[in-house]
C-alpha positions in Angstrom: -17.5 20.9 11.0 -18.7 17.6 10.1 -17.2 14.5 12.1 -16.2 11.4 9.8 -15.7 8.2 12.0 -13.7 5.0 10.9 -16.3 2.6 12.4 -14.5 -0.5 12.2 -11.5 -2.7 10.9 -10.4 -5.8 9.1 -7.3 -7.6 8.6 -6.5 -11.0 6.9 -3.1 -12.6 6.5 -1.3 -11.3 3.2 -0.6 -14.0 0.8 1.3 -14.2 -2.4 -0.2 -15.3 -5.9 1.5 -18.9 -5.8 -0.5 -19.5 -2.7 -3.6 -19.7 -4.9 -5.6 -18.2 -2.1 -6.7 -15.2 -4.5 -7.4 -11.3 -3.7 -11.0 -12.1 -4.0 -10.9 -14.1 -0.5 -8.7 -11.6 1.3 -10.7 -8.6 0.3 -14.0 -10.0 0.8 -12.6 -12.0 4.3 -11.3 -8.3 5.5 -14.3 -6.5 4.4 -16.8 -8.9 6.1 -14.4 -8.3 9.2 -14.6 -4.6 9.0 -18.3 -4.6 8.9 -18.8 -6.9 11.6 -16.6 -5.1 13.9 -18.6 -1.9 12.9 -21.6 -3.7 13.6 -22.7 -2.6 10.0 -24.4 -4.8 7.4 -23.1 -4.5 3.8 -27.1 -3.6 2.8 -26.1 -0.3 4.9 -22.9 0.6 2.5 -23.6 3.5 0.2 -20.6 3.0 -1.7 -17.3 1.3 -1.8 -13.8 2.4 -2.6 -11.5 -0.2 -3.3 -7.1 0.2 -3.5 -4.8 -2.2 -5.1 -1.9 -1.9 -7.7 -1.2 -5.2 -9.3 -4.5 -6.2 -10.5 -6.6 -5.5 -13.8 -9.4 -2.6 -13.7 -12.6 -3.2 -11.8 -10.7 -5.7 -9.8 -12.6 -4.2 -6.8 -15.8 -5.1 -7.8 -14.9 -8.6 -8.4 -12.8 -8.5 -5.1 -16.7 -7.7 -3.1 -18.7 -9.8 -5.3 -19.4 -12.3 -2.7 -20.8 -9.6 -0.3 -23.8 -8.9 -2.0 -25.0 -7.1 -5.2 -26.7 -4.3 -4.1 -25.9 -1.8 -6.8 -23.9 0.7 -5.1 -21.2 2.5 -6.9 -17.6 0.7 -6.6 -14.5 3.0 -7.5 -11.2 1.3 -8.1 -7.8 3.3 -7.4 -4.0 2.6 -7.8 -1.6 5.2 -6.3 1.3 2.7 -5.4 2.3 3.0 -2.1 -0.4 5.7 -1.2 -3.0 3.6 -2.7 -4.3 2.8 1.2 -4.4 6.3 2.2 -5.9 7.5 -0.9 -8.8 5.2 -0.5 -9.7 6.5 3.1 -8.9 9.8 2.0 -11.6 9.1 -1.1 -13.9 7.3 1.4 -14.0 10.2 3.9 -14.6 12.8 1.0 -17.5 10.4 -0.6 -19.1 10.9 3.2 -18.4 14.6 3.3 -20.1 15.0 0.0 -23.4 14.4 1.8 -24.6 11.8 -0.9 -23.3 8.5 1.5 -23.5 7.9 5.4 -21.3 4.6 5.1 -18.6 4.2 2.8 -16.6 0.8 2.8 -12.8 1.1 1.9 -11.1 -2.1 1.0 -7.4 -2.6 0.1 -5.9 -5.4 -1.2 -2.8 -6.8 -3.0 -0.8 -10.1 -4.4 2.5 -8.8 -5.1 5.5 -11.5 -6.0 8.9 -10.7 -5.1 10.1 -7.0 -6.5 8.2 -4.5 -8.1 7.2 -4.3 -11.7 5.7 -2.1 -14.2 3.2 -4.0 -16.2 2.6 -1.7 -19.2 6.0 -1.7 -20.8 4.6 -0.8 -24.0 3.6 2.8 -22.5 5.4 5.4 -21.0 6.6 5.2 -17.7 5.3 7.2 -15.0 8.9 7.3 -13.2 10.6 7.8 -16.0 11.1 12.1 -15.1 12.0 10.9 -12.0 14.4 8.1 -12.8 16.3 10.4 -15.3 16.6 13.1 -12.7 18.4 10.8 -10.4 20.8 9.4 -12.6 21.6 12.3 -15.1 21.5 15.2 -12.6 21.9 13.7 -9.2 24.7 11.5 -10.5 23.6 8.4 -9.0 25.3 5.4 -9.9 23.1 2.8 -12.1 22.8 -1.0 -11.5 21.1 -3.2 -9.1 21.6 -3.2 -5.3 21.5 -6.6 -4.7 22.1 -9.5 -7.4 18.3 -10.8 -7.0 17.0 -7.9 -7.1 15.2 -7.0 -10.5 16.4 -3.4 -12.0 13.2 -1.4 -11.6 13.2 -2.7 -7.7 16.4 -1.4 -7.5 15.3 2.1 -8.9 12.7 2.7 -6.4 14.6 1.9 -3.6 17.4 4.3 -4.8 14.7 6.9 -5.5 13.0 6.7 -1.8 16.8 6.8 -0.4 17.3 9.9 -2.2 14.2 11.2 -1.4 14.7 10.3 2.3 17.9 12.1 2.3 16.5 15.4 0.7 14.0 15.3 3.4 16.3 15.3 6.0 18.4 18.1 4.6 15.1 20.3 4.1 13.8 19.5 7.8 17.2 19.2 10.0 16.8 15.8 10.7 18.8 13.1 11.3 18.7 10.0 9.0 18.5 7.8 11.8 14.9 8.8 12.1 14.2 5.8 9.2 16.0 3.2 11.3 13.8 4.1 13.9 10.9 3.8 11.8 12.1 0.5 10.6 12.7 -0.9 13.9 8.8 0.1 15.0 7.7 -1.5 12.1 9.3 -4.7 12.8 8.3 -4.6 16.3 4.5 -4.1 15.4 4.8 -7.0 12.7 6.4 -9.7 15.2 3.3 -8.9 17.4 0.5 -9.2 14.1 0.1 -12.8 13.3 -1.5 -11.4 9.7 2.0 -9.9 9.3 3.5 -10.9 5.6 7.1 -11.4 7.3 6.4 -12.0 11.0 9.1 -13.6 12.8 9.8 -15.6 16.2 13.0 -14.1 16.2 13.7 -10.6 18.6 13.2 -7.6 15.9 16.4 -5.4 15.5 17.1 -2.2 17.2 17.2 1.1 15.4 20.6 1.0 16.0 21.4 -2.4 14.3 19.2 -1.5 11.3 21.3 1.9 11.1 24.7 -0.3 11.1 23.7 -2.4 8.5 
């Protein structure tokens, strides 16, 4: 069995579009950090997988342009919340194919407050799920918070229903999500690159569940 290794990793602080920093800067800095951590030169990379959501096609090529023009294939993937794991899966698959020894996986994002669908004139990929949630499950329509847009509210309600279905199917308590949230907040507080880093003590699972 062929063994695949994540030889290095790199992370930089997240930033919103209004900062003017740009996804190219974030992605190229993170890629350099990962290559340095792995003690690998960019010239040794055989292919690159770039994942993101809120950027134009071929943004991956633009993101790592400053690393050099070596002629390697660069693949772009958009898979919403699972874009990062999809990128790692694709990178691993490329190595397993035997075509490449080293594949660079880069994920980046610049997202304003709330989620959105950029192509309003085309069929929505989430319409089927929303229709089922409202028409079959009887979930009440409307925003869950005044400042939140409709699409963000719909997505949060969709994940909530999926979480409840998971708990029923596997016989587990909904409290596991509060535990996950508490662990995530704790990690974020200790990570200087976290987008929502806070010096306040992170809430406990019990406090989150009570909200």
